[in-house]
Amino acid sequence: MTVNPGLEGVVVGATEISRVAGQEGRLTYRGYDIADLAAHASFEEVAFLLWHGRLPNTAELDSTRRDMAAQRSLPGQLIDSLRAVPHNAWPMDVVRTGVSSLSQYVPPRPDGTHVSDVAAAMRLTAATATIVAAFDRVRRDLEPVAPRADLTHAANFLYMKNGEVPSETAARALDVYFVLLADHGFNASTFAARVTASTWADMYAAATSAVATLQGDLHGGAPGKVMKMILDIGDPAKAEAYVRALLDKGDRVMGIGHREYKVRDPRAEPLERMARDLGTSGGNPQYYAVARRLEDVAVQVLNEKKPGRRLYANVEFYTAPTLYALGIEPDMFTCMFACSRMAGWTAHIMEQMKDNRLIRPQVDYTGLVGLPWVSIERR
């Protein structure tokens, strides 16, 4: 039996939602290149595309925006539960619990499950952002801010977080981030969602599995560590010495390298532009400057130490200075990832349920065999 650790190179299913072409450095959603979507599409358009398989017309986009806006508010009991959470609780723990709790406020079917459709996908996508923003305020001893229906998904998040309407630059930067992170093939959290959905668990259960999986450092937890590096370095001139010291200790340069991409992550360039623009408009260009130099020296030094590995910046690298410039703390970065990826997770859950077969792979047993029973007196 051939074992592929981490399922690397194993094709476990088919999808029409997104294509990751790692050798080419390309990512497409439903056939549309990610660079075009980042340049021209809103997050609401991309969510519709992922859920329905096509771009919306004007009436459909307006309807999607209205319907998502109507799903942003949280039940009072859920807000109260966020207030009761210790302020030092890990944010992803809170988001996981909040997402799971959403199902309790939806009337179940007779078998106890919920309908897994576009309406549920909208509810999860809209409400997850509200959960994240509400907890961010609660833990700072501030009252949650009610969502506004007249703002886009991205602008509304920043409004709920800060209590004021964001600048066009800030709203657009977060919108681009949400577009870029919305889906990415059968990554670990998406696969977890599909495994859960394959058991006929409903969308809320499958989405909760995805959120739990995203929490790990090897999947969604890297941007916070990238920002720590940027803050520790402080000055672009110190980047090379920092990277060499890090690698000499056997540590990783977080945000560099990707399981799929053998060239620079196609999502890194649009995010780099957002980080640069936010630094310029906000009067804090140093974070982008450090990140830019850090990427250059990390790629150079890694190429010296690991020739032929072809390690480049991934999407998480420029996520860090982008979100930080928006006033989002590093421990909330993975929560922001969940806000975006919920659109993709729910699309995959619906696709899995449309043509379902229980995901049940084989395993190569490597333990002991043939042991005789030993009574407890003789052990």
mmCIF file of C-alpha atoms in Angstrom:
data_model
loop_
_atom_site.group_PDB
_atom_site.id
_atom_site.type_symbol
_atom_site.label_atom_id
_atom_site.label_comp_id
_atom_site.label_asym_id
_atom_site.label_seq_id
_atom_site.Cartn_x
_atom_site.Cartn_y
_atom_site.Cartn_z
ATOM 1 C CA MET A 1 0.000 0.000 0.000
ATOM 2 C CA THR A 2 1.407 3.389 -1.021
ATOM 3 C CA VAL A 3 1.046 6.080 1.621
ATOM 4 C CA ASN A 4 1.187 9.763 0.683
ATOM 5 C CA PRO A 5 1.773 11.740 3.903
ATOM 6 C CA GLY A 6 -0.561 14.698 4.074
ATOM 7 C CA LEU A 7 -2.352 13.303 0.986
ATOM 8 C CA GLU A 8 0.257 15.169 -1.068
ATOM 9 C CA GLY A 9 -0.297 14.516 -4.758
ATOM 10 C CA VAL A 10 -3.468 12.501 -4.110
ATOM 11 C CA VAL A 11 -6.574 13.521 -6.067
ATOM 12 C CA VAL A 12 -9.488 12.941 -3.693
ATOM 13 C CA GLY A 13 -12.313 14.552 -5.632
ATOM 14 C CA ALA A 14 -13.419 16.974 -8.314
ATOM 15 C CA THR A 15 -14.591 20.565 -8.035
ATOM 16 C CA GLU A 16 -15.837 23.311 -10.324
ATOM 17 C CA ILE A 17 -15.286 26.036 -7.735
ATOM 18 C CA SER A 18 -11.603 26.959 -7.896
ATOM 19 C CA ARG A 19 -8.433 25.800 -9.635
ATOM 20 C CA VAL A 20 -4.955 26.087 -8.154
ATOM 21 C CA ALA A 21 -2.246 25.812 -10.822
ATOM 22 C CA GLY A 22 0.826 25.769 -8.613
ATOM 23 C CA GLN A 23 3.485 25.402 -11.292
ATOM 24 C CA GLU A 24 2.045 28.335 -13.246
ATOM 25 C CA GLY A 25 1.262 30.457 -10.209
ATOM 26 C CA ARG A 26 -2.391 30.843 -11.181
ATOM 27 C CA LEU A 27 -5.621 30.723 -9.224
ATOM 28 C CA THR A 28 -9.083 30.871 -10.770
ATOM 29 C CA TYR A 29 -12.588 30.961 -9.303
ATOM 30 C CA ARG A 30 -15.129 29.320 -11.620
ATOM 31 C CA GLY A 31 -12.779 30.051 -14.540
ATOM 32 C CA TYR A 32 -12.061 33.700 -13.666
ATOM 33 C CA ASP A 33 -8.459 34.658 -12.915
ATOM 34 C CA ILE A 34 -7.882 35.877 -9.369
ATOM 35 C CA ALA A 35 -6.017 38.963 -10.606
ATOM 36 C CA ASP A 36 -9.068 40.073 -12.604
ATOM 37 C CA LEU A 37 -11.409 39.427 -9.696
ATOM 38 C CA ALA A 38 -9.178 41.338 -7.279
ATOM 39 C CA ALA A 39 -9.012 44.261 -9.693
ATOM 40 C CA HIS A 40 -12.679 44.463 -10.641
ATOM 41 C CA ALA A 41 -15.000 42.398 -8.413
ATOM 42 C CA SER A 42 -16.500 43.036 -5.006
ATOM 43 C CA PHE A 43 -16.644 40.337 -2.355
ATOM 44 C CA GLU A 44 -20.409 40.069 -2.820
ATOM 45 C CA GLU A 45 -19.910 39.386 -6.540
ATOM 46 C CA VAL A 46 -17.323 36.730 -5.768
ATOM 47 C CA ALA A 47 -19.561 35.085 -3.166
ATOM 48 C CA PHE A 48 -22.378 34.898 -5.738
ATOM 49 C CA LEU A 49 -19.912 33.466 -8.265
ATOM 50 C CA LEU A 50 -18.767 30.760 -5.859
ATOM 51 C CA TRP A 51 -22.308 29.840 -4.809
ATOM 52 C CA HIS A 52 -24.022 29.963 -8.213
ATOM 53 C CA GLY A 53 -21.234 29.245 -10.696
ATOM 54 C CA ARG A 54 -21.562 32.515 -12.608
ATOM 55 C CA LEU A 55 -21.204 36.250 -12.115
ATOM 56 C CA PRO A 56 -24.383 38.108 -11.103
ATOM 57 C CA ASN A 57 -26.154 40.677 -13.225
ATOM 58 C CA THR A 58 -27.055 44.051 -11.710
ATOM 59 C CA ALA A 59 -30.374 42.913 -10.241
ATOM 60 C CA GLU A 60 -28.837 39.733 -8.792
ATOM 61 C CA LEU A 61 -25.938 41.640 -7.246
ATOM 62 C CA ASP A 62 -28.302 44.169 -5.680
ATOM 63 C CA SER A 63 -30.407 41.325 -4.312
ATOM 64 C CA THR A 64 -27.344 39.531 -2.936
ATOM 65 C CA ARG A 65 -26.167 42.679 -1.184
ATOM 66 C CA ARG A 66 -29.601 43.243 0.365
ATOM 67 C CA ASP A 67 -29.980 39.626 1.431
ATOM 68 C CA MET A 68 -26.493 39.431 2.958
ATOM 69 C CA ALA A 69 -27.031 42.724 4.772
ATOM 70 C CA ALA A 70 -30.276 41.358 6.214
ATOM 71 C CA GLN A 71 -28.373 38.384 7.664
ATOM 72 C CA ARG A 72 -25.696 40.390 9.508
ATOM 73 C CA SER A 73 -27.460 40.961 12.833
ATOM 74 C CA LEU A 74 -26.877 38.487 15.653
ATOM 75 C CA PRO A 75 -29.493 37.245 18.141
ATOM 76 C CA GLY A 76 -29.353 39.046 21.476
ATOM 77 C CA GLN A 77 -28.510 35.798 23.272
ATOM 78 C CA LEU A 78 -25.466 35.297 21.047
ATOM 79 C CA ILE A 79 -24.285 38.860 21.716
ATOM 80 C CA ASP A 80 -24.720 38.187 25.446
ATOM 81 C CA SER A 81 -22.643 35.012 25.142
ATOM 82 C CA LEU A 82 -19.848 37.019 23.504
ATOM 83 C CA ARG A 83 -19.958 39.468 26.413
ATOM 84 C CA ALA A 84 -19.614 36.550 28.831
ATOM 85 C CA VAL A 85 -16.448 35.229 27.174
ATOM 86 C CA PRO A 86 -13.189 36.089 29.012
ATOM 87 C CA HIS A 87 -11.556 39.040 27.277
ATOM 88 C CA ASN A 88 -8.307 37.123 26.934
ATOM 89 C CA ALA A 89 -9.965 34.171 25.178
ATOM 90 C CA TRP A 90 -8.276 33.140 21.936
ATOM 91 C CA PRO A 91 -10.324 34.793 19.175
ATOM 92 C CA MET A 92 -10.541 31.715 16.951
ATOM 93 C CA ASP A 93 -12.002 29.741 19.853
ATOM 94 C CA VAL A 94 -14.699 32.390 20.138
ATOM 95 C CA VAL A 95 -15.389 32.417 16.395
ATOM 96 C CA ARG A 96 -15.632 28.623 16.290
ATOM 97 C CA THR A 97 -18.145 28.645 19.134
ATOM 98 C CA GLY A 98 -20.060 31.545 17.597
ATOM 99 C CA VAL A 99 -20.352 29.884 14.195
ATOM 100 C CA SER A 100 -21.538 26.671 15.810
ATOM 101 C CA SER A 101 -24.065 28.615 17.901
ATOM 102 C CA LEU A 102 -25.686 30.185 14.840
ATOM 103 C CA SER A 103 -27.480 26.928 14.080
ATOM 104 C CA GLN A 104 -29.356 27.120 17.385
ATOM 105 C CA TYR A 105 -31.307 30.128 16.122
ATOM 106 C CA VAL A 106 -32.493 28.448 12.915
ATOM 107 C CA PRO A 107 -35.524 26.110 13.123
ATOM 108 C CA PRO A 108 -34.246 22.582 12.399
ATOM 109 C CA ARG A 109 -35.792 19.934 10.208
ATOM 110 C CA PRO A 110 -37.393 16.894 11.872
ATOM 111 C CA ASP A 111 -34.059 15.042 11.841
ATOM 112 C CA GLY A 112 -32.372 17.898 13.726
ATOM 113 C CA THR A 113 -30.338 19.171 10.769
ATOM 114 C CA HIS A 114 -30.709 22.425 8.848
ATOM 115 C CA VAL A 115 -31.165 23.173 5.175
ATOM 116 C CA SER A 116 -27.766 23.598 3.513
ATOM 117 C CA ASP A 117 -28.526 26.095 0.771
ATOM 118 C CA VAL A 118 -27.495 29.539 -0.458
ATOM 119 C CA ALA A 119 -29.604 31.196 2.248
ATOM 120 C CA ALA A 120 -27.633 29.317 4.911
ATOM 121 C CA ALA A 121 -24.388 30.206 3.128
ATOM 122 C CA MET A 122 -25.360 33.891 3.197
ATOM 123 C CA ARG A 123 -26.248 33.684 6.882
ATOM 124 C CA LEU A 124 -22.933 32.081 7.800
ATOM 125 C CA THR A 125 -20.883 34.461 5.668
ATOM 126 C CA ALA A 126 -22.647 37.597 6.878
ATOM 127 C CA ALA A 127 -22.893 36.630 10.545
ATOM 128 C CA THR A 128 -19.312 35.386 10.892
ATOM 129 C CA ALA A 129 -18.054 38.901 10.167
ATOM 130 C CA THR A 130 -20.412 40.290 12.810
ATOM 131 C CA ILE A 131 -19.204 37.742 15.376
ATOM 132 C CA VAL A 132 -15.577 38.721 14.749
ATOM 133 C CA ALA A 133 -16.253 42.466 14.920
ATOM 134 C CA ALA A 134 -18.476 42.156 18.005
ATOM 135 C CA PHE A 135 -15.942 40.131 19.984
ATOM 136 C CA ASP A 136 -13.153 42.511 19.000
ATOM 137 C CA ARG A 137 -15.126 45.347 20.595
ATOM 138 C CA VAL A 138 -16.318 43.390 23.619
ATOM 139 C CA ARG A 139 -12.797 42.366 24.557
ATOM 140 C CA ARG A 140 -11.818 46.061 24.479
ATOM 141 C CA ASP A 141 -14.711 46.892 26.845
ATOM 142 C CA LEU A 142 -16.681 48.517 24.040
ATOM 143 C CA GLU A 143 -20.280 47.890 23.065
ATOM 144 C CA PRO A 144 -20.852 46.000 19.791
ATOM 145 C CA VAL A 145 -21.880 48.232 16.902
ATOM 146 C CA ALA A 146 -24.996 47.201 14.985
ATOM 147 C CA PRO A 147 -24.396 46.499 11.275
ATOM 148 C CA ARG A 148 -25.486 48.940 8.582
ATOM 149 C CA ALA A 149 -27.360 47.700 5.533
ATOM 150 C CA ASP A 150 -26.153 50.550 3.326
ATOM 151 C CA LEU A 151 -22.485 49.518 3.507
ATOM 152 C CA THR A 152 -20.663 46.801 1.598
ATOM 153 C CA HIS A 153 -19.613 43.651 3.424
ATOM 154 C CA ALA A 154 -16.042 44.912 3.851
ATOM 155 C CA ALA A 155 -16.968 48.497 4.754
ATOM 156 C CA ASN A 156 -19.583 47.266 7.213
ATOM 157 C CA PHE A 157 -17.041 45.063 8.980
ATOM 158 C CA LEU A 158 -14.712 48.024 9.546
ATOM 159 C CA TYR A 159 -17.694 50.126 10.642
ATOM 160 C CA MET A 160 -18.774 47.472 13.178
ATOM 161 C CA LYS A 161 -15.199 47.185 14.442
ATOM 162 C CA ASN A 162 -14.366 50.882 14.739
ATOM 163 C CA GLY A 163 -17.741 52.590 15.032
ATOM 164 C CA GLU A 164 -17.119 54.878 12.070
ATOM 165 C CA VAL A 165 -17.462 54.562 8.316
ATOM 166 C CA PRO A 166 -14.061 53.647 6.832
ATOM 167 C CA SER A 167 -12.243 55.490 4.080
ATOM 168 C CA GLU A 168 -12.661 54.250 0.526
ATOM 169 C CA THR A 169 -9.025 53.095 0.563
ATOM 170 C CA ALA A 170 -9.523 51.032 3.713
ATOM 171 C CA ALA A 171 -12.827 49.534 2.562
ATOM 172 C CA ARG A 172 -11.387 48.621 -0.832
ATOM 173 C CA ALA A 173 -8.291 47.056 0.734
ATOM 174 C CA LEU A 174 -10.380 44.783 2.943
ATOM 175 C CA ASP A 175 -12.685 43.981 0.027
ATOM 176 C CA VAL A 176 -9.685 42.875 -2.048
ATOM 177 C CA TYR A 177 -8.452 40.769 0.871
ATOM 178 C CA PHE A 178 -11.848 39.071 1.162
ATOM 179 C CA VAL A 179 -11.862 38.375 -2.602
ATOM 180 C CA LEU A 180 -8.355 36.896 -2.577
ATOM 181 C CA LEU A 181 -8.963 34.582 0.380
ATOM 182 C CA ALA A 182 -12.467 33.390 -0.539
ATOM 183 C CA ASP A 183 -11.432 29.971 -1.881
ATOM 184 C CA HIS A 184 -8.385 27.878 -2.669
ATOM 185 C CA GLY A 185 -9.067 24.340 -3.838
ATOM 186 C CA PHE A 186 -9.067 21.428 -1.400
ATOM 187 C CA ASN A 187 -7.039 23.122 1.336
ATOM 188 C CA ALA A 188 -7.145 21.591 4.813
ATOM 189 C CA SER A 189 -10.156 23.512 6.144
ATOM 190 C CA THR A 190 -12.170 23.103 2.942
ATOM 191 C CA PHE A 191 -11.419 19.390 2.901
ATOM 192 C CA ALA A 192 -12.485 19.165 6.551
ATOM 193 C CA ALA A 193 -15.762 20.873 5.656
ATOM 194 C CA ARG A 194 -16.348 18.444 2.805
ATOM 195 C CA VAL A 195 -15.524 15.421 4.969
ATOM 196 C CA THR A 196 -18.072 16.608 7.523
ATOM 197 C CA ALA A 197 -20.655 17.385 4.839
ATOM 198 C CA SER A 198 -20.135 13.930 3.329
ATOM 199 C CA THR A 199 -21.651 12.403 6.480
ATOM 200 C CA TRP A 200 -24.854 14.413 5.767
ATOM 201 C CA ALA A 201 -24.077 16.744 8.640
ATOM 202 C CA ASP A 202 -25.573 20.140 7.828
ATOM 203 C CA MET A 203 -23.844 23.318 6.667
ATOM 204 C CA TYR A 204 -23.434 24.761 10.164
ATOM 205 C CA ALA A 205 -21.669 21.618 11.380
ATOM 206 C CA ALA A 206 -19.437 21.449 8.310
ATOM 207 C CA ALA A 207 -18.563 25.145 8.569
ATOM 208 C CA THR A 208 -17.656 24.676 12.231
ATOM 209 C CA SER A 209 -15.268 21.877 11.228
ATOM 210 C CA ALA A 210 -13.666 24.243 8.743
ATOM 211 C CA VAL A 211 -13.219 27.021 11.307
ATOM 212 C CA ALA A 212 -11.622 24.579 13.758
ATOM 213 C CA THR A 213 -9.202 23.356 11.092
ATOM 214 C CA LEU A 214 -8.232 26.882 10.061
ATOM 215 C CA GLN A 215 -6.925 27.589 13.548
ATOM 216 C CA GLY A 216 -3.690 25.633 13.059
ATOM 217 C CA ASP A 217 -0.438 27.482 12.386
ATOM 218 C CA LEU A 218 0.248 25.393 9.288
ATOM 219 C CA HIS A 219 -2.961 26.593 7.666
ATOM 220 C CA GLY A 220 -4.438 29.911 8.755
ATOM 221 C CA GLY A 221 -2.267 30.913 11.682
ATOM 222 C CA ALA A 222 0.805 32.229 9.862
ATOM 223 C CA PRO A 223 -0.074 35.935 9.290
ATOM 224 C CA GLY A 224 0.083 36.766 12.990
ATOM 225 C CA LYS A 225 3.593 35.349 13.142
ATOM 226 C CA VAL A 226 4.554 37.292 10.003
ATOM 227 C CA MET A 227 3.460 40.501 11.709
ATOM 228 C CA LYS A 228 5.500 39.606 14.775
ATOM 229 C CA MET A 229 8.575 39.322 12.545
ATOM 230 C CA ILE A 230 7.832 42.693 10.950
ATOM 231 C CA LEU A 231 7.415 44.354 14.344
ATOM 232 C CA ASP A 232 10.523 42.661 15.756
ATOM 233 C CA ILE A 233 12.634 43.808 12.787
ATOM 234 C CA GLY A 234 11.315 47.365 12.840
ATOM 235 C CA ASP A 235 13.840 48.669 10.295
ATOM 236 C CA PRO A 236 14.314 47.334 6.736
ATOM 237 C CA ALA A 237 18.090 47.483 7.238
ATOM 238 C CA LYS A 238 17.830 44.846 9.980
ATOM 239 C CA ALA A 239 15.868 42.324 7.925
ATOM 240 C CA GLU A 240 18.765 40.275 6.559
ATOM 241 C CA ALA A 241 20.437 39.754 9.925
ATOM 242 C CA TYR A 242 17.075 38.766 11.405
ATOM 243 C CA VAL A 243 16.387 36.190 8.684
ATOM 244 C CA ARG A 244 19.860 34.659 8.926
ATOM 245 C CA ALA A 245 19.603 34.384 12.708
ATOM 246 C CA LEU A 246 16.153 32.830 12.401
ATOM 247 C CA LEU A 247 17.298 30.192 9.918
ATOM 248 C CA ASP A 248 20.487 29.462 11.855
ATOM 249 C CA LYS A 249 18.267 28.486 14.799
ATOM 250 C CA GLY A 250 16.324 26.125 12.549
ATOM 251 C CA ASP A 251 13.166 28.246 12.605
ATOM 252 C CA ARG A 252 10.930 28.990 9.632
ATOM 253 C CA VAL A 253 10.354 32.308 7.914
ATOM 254 C CA MET A 254 6.580 32.407 8.145
ATOM 255 C CA GLY A 255 4.710 33.533 5.036
ATOM 256 C CA ILE A 256 7.382 32.208 2.691
ATOM 257 C CA GLY A 257 6.731 29.020 0.722
ATOM 258 C CA HIS A 258 3.533 27.204 -0.189
ATOM 259 C CA ARG A 259 2.565 23.555 -0.617
ATOM 260 C CA GLU A 260 1.031 24.265 -4.034
ATOM 261 C CA TYR A 261 2.841 27.243 -5.555
ATOM 262 C CA LYS A 262 6.343 26.813 -6.948
ATOM 263 C CA VAL A 263 6.399 30.484 -7.943
ATOM 264 C CA ARG A 264 5.160 33.577 -6.119
ATOM 265 C CA ASP A 265 1.604 33.172 -4.854
ATOM 266 C CA PRO A 266 -0.643 35.051 -7.341
ATOM 267 C CA ARG A 267 -2.548 36.547 -4.409
ATOM 268 C CA ALA A 268 0.585 38.146 -2.957
ATOM 269 C CA GLU A 269 0.891 40.907 -5.566
ATOM 270 C CA PRO A 270 -2.586 42.441 -5.106
ATOM 271 C CA LEU A 271 -2.199 42.272 -1.332
ATOM 272 C CA GLU A 272 1.240 43.845 -1.543
ATOM 273 C CA ARG A 273 -0.308 46.789 -3.395
ATOM 274 C CA MET A 274 -2.969 47.115 -0.705
ATOM 275 C CA ALA A 275 -0.328 47.089 2.045
ATOM 276 C CA ARG A 276 1.676 49.755 0.223
ATOM 277 C CA ASP A 277 -1.364 51.969 -0.434
ATOM 278 C CA LEU A 278 -2.597 51.693 3.146
ATOM 279 C CA GLY A 279 0.851 52.562 4.464
ATOM 280 C CA THR A 280 1.002 55.620 2.250
ATOM 281 C CA SER A 281 -2.528 56.852 2.971
ATOM 282 C CA GLY A 282 -2.311 56.112 6.685
ATOM 283 C CA GLY A 283 1.079 57.704 7.232
ATOM 284 C CA ASN A 284 2.671 54.440 8.437
ATOM 285 C CA PRO A 285 4.731 53.162 5.502
ATOM 286 C CA GLN A 286 7.309 51.411 7.687
ATOM 287 C CA TYR A 287 5.393 48.133 7.996
ATOM 288 C CA TYR A 288 5.201 47.735 4.238
ATOM 289 C CA ALA A 289 8.835 48.790 3.854
ATOM 290 C CA VAL A 290 9.972 46.149 6.343
ATOM 291 C CA ALA A 291 7.775 43.501 4.702
ATOM 292 C CA ARG A 292 9.099 44.314 1.234
ATOM 293 C CA ARG A 293 12.715 44.022 2.387
ATOM 294 C CA LEU A 294 11.946 40.941 4.468
ATOM 295 C CA GLU A 295 10.518 39.144 1.449
ATOM 296 C CA ASP A 296 13.550 39.992 -0.691
ATOM 297 C CA VAL A 297 16.144 38.815 1.814
ATOM 298 C CA ALA A 298 14.126 35.750 2.860
ATOM 299 C CA VAL A 299 13.881 34.532 -0.736
ATOM 300 C CA GLN A 300 17.583 35.261 -1.282
ATOM 301 C CA VAL A 301 18.838 33.578 1.895
ATOM 302 C CA LEU A 302 16.536 30.573 1.533
ATOM 303 C CA ASN A 303 17.788 30.097 -2.016
ATOM 304 C CA GLU A 304 21.335 30.075 -0.660
ATOM 305 C CA LYS A 305 20.548 27.552 2.046
ATOM 306 C CA LYS A 306 18.047 25.430 0.106
ATOM 307 C CA PRO A 307 18.941 25.756 -3.580
ATOM 308 C CA GLY A 308 16.289 24.414 -5.900
ATOM 309 C CA ARG A 309 13.453 24.642 -3.354
ATOM 310 C CA ARG A 310 11.920 27.743 -5.014
ATOM 311 C CA LEU A 311 10.361 29.367 -1.971
ATOM 312 C CA TYR A 312 8.462 32.622 -2.435
ATOM 313 C CA ALA A 313 5.987 34.836 -0.590
ATOM 314 C CA ASN A 314 2.520 33.387 -0.097
ATOM 315 C CA VAL A 315 -0.779 35.165 0.519
ATOM 316 C CA GLU A 316 -0.258 35.195 4.270
ATOM 317 C CA PHE A 317 2.913 37.280 3.979
ATOM 318 C CA TYR A 318 1.249 40.500 2.818
ATOM 319 C CA THR A 319 -1.931 39.716 4.715
ATOM 320 C CA ALA A 320 -0.038 40.771 7.835
ATOM 321 C CA PRO A 321 0.852 44.397 6.965
ATOM 322 C CA THR A 322 -2.466 44.855 5.153
ATOM 323 C CA LEU A 323 -4.652 43.848 8.092
ATOM 324 C CA TYR A 324 -2.399 45.570 10.616
ATOM 325 C CA ALA A 325 -2.669 48.828 8.674
ATOM 326 C CA LEU A 326 -6.461 48.445 8.928
ATOM 327 C CA GLY A 327 -6.169 48.435 12.713
ATOM 328 C CA ILE A 328 -6.700 44.692 13.110
ATOM 329 C CA GLU A 329 -4.599 43.051 15.815
ATOM 330 C CA PRO A 330 -2.436 40.036 14.868
ATOM 331 C CA ASP A 331 -4.389 37.612 17.056
ATOM 332 C CA MET A 332 -7.481 38.432 14.962
ATOM 333 C CA PHE A 333 -5.846 37.755 11.582
ATOM 334 C CA THR A 334 -7.026 34.149 11.355
ATOM 335 C CA CYS A 335 -10.557 35.286 12.213
ATOM 336 C CA MET A 336 -10.413 37.588 9.194
ATOM 337 C CA PHE A 337 -9.364 34.599 7.085
ATOM 338 C CA ALA A 338 -12.501 32.801 8.302
ATOM 339 C CA CYS A 339 -14.690 35.788 7.381
ATOM 340 C CA SER A 340 -13.486 35.542 3.791
ATOM 341 C CA ARG A 341 -13.188 31.774 3.396
ATOM 342 C CA MET A 342 -16.712 31.161 4.707
ATOM 343 C CA ALA A 343 -17.963 31.962 1.188
ATOM 344 C CA GLY A 344 -15.751 29.254 -0.283
ATOM 345 C CA TRP A 345 -16.409 26.722 2.467
ATOM 346 C CA THR A 346 -20.156 26.996 2.014
ATOM 347 C CA ALA A 347 -19.817 26.691 -1.767
ATOM 348 C CA HIS A 348 -17.851 23.469 -1.302
ATOM 349 C CA ILE A 349 -20.349 22.135 1.218
ATOM 350 C CA MET A 350 -23.163 22.603 -1.299
ATOM 351 C CA GLU A 351 -21.077 21.034 -4.073
ATOM 352 C CA GLN A 352 -20.256 18.040 -1.866
ATOM 353 C CA MET A 353 -23.904 17.493 -0.988
ATOM 354 C CA LYS A 354 -25.009 17.746 -4.610
ATOM 355 C CA ASP A 355 -23.116 14.578 -5.593
ATOM 356 C CA ASN A 356 -22.228 13.024 -2.274
ATOM 357 C CA ARG A 357 -20.314 9.929 -1.302
ATOM 358 C CA LEU A 358 -19.075 9.428 2.251
ATOM 359 C CA ILE A 359 -15.364 10.291 2.399
ATOM 360 C CA ARG A 360 -13.781 7.237 4.003
ATOM 361 C CA PRO A 361 -10.145 6.640 2.975
ATOM 362 C CA GLN A 362 -8.117 3.575 3.879
ATOM 363 C CA VAL A 363 -5.212 3.617 6.320
ATOM 364 C CA ASP A 364 -2.034 1.557 6.417
ATOM 365 C CA TYR A 365 -1.886 -0.041 9.872
ATOM 366 C CA THR A 366 1.693 -0.098 11.203
ATOM 367 C CA GLY A 367 1.094 -1.279 14.766
ATOM 368 C CA LEU A 368 1.766 -4.611 16.461
ATOM 369 C CA VAL A 369 -0.122 -7.795 15.513
ATOM 370 C CA GLY A 370 -0.761 -11.215 17.010
ATOM 371 C CA LEU A 371 -0.314 -10.321 20.667
ATOM 372 C CA PRO A 372 -1.692 -12.857 23.175
ATOM 373 C CA TRP A 373 -4.041 -11.675 25.904
ATOM 374 C CA VAL A 374 -2.271 -11.016 29.214
ATOM 375 C CA SER A 375 -4.317 -11.017 32.406
ATOM 376 C CA ILE A 376 -4.102 -7.925 34.576
ATOM 377 C CA GLU A 377 -2.244 -9.853 37.286
ATOM 378 C CA ARG A 378 0.617 -10.581 34.855
ATOM 379 C CA ARG A 379 1.042 -7.081 33.374
#
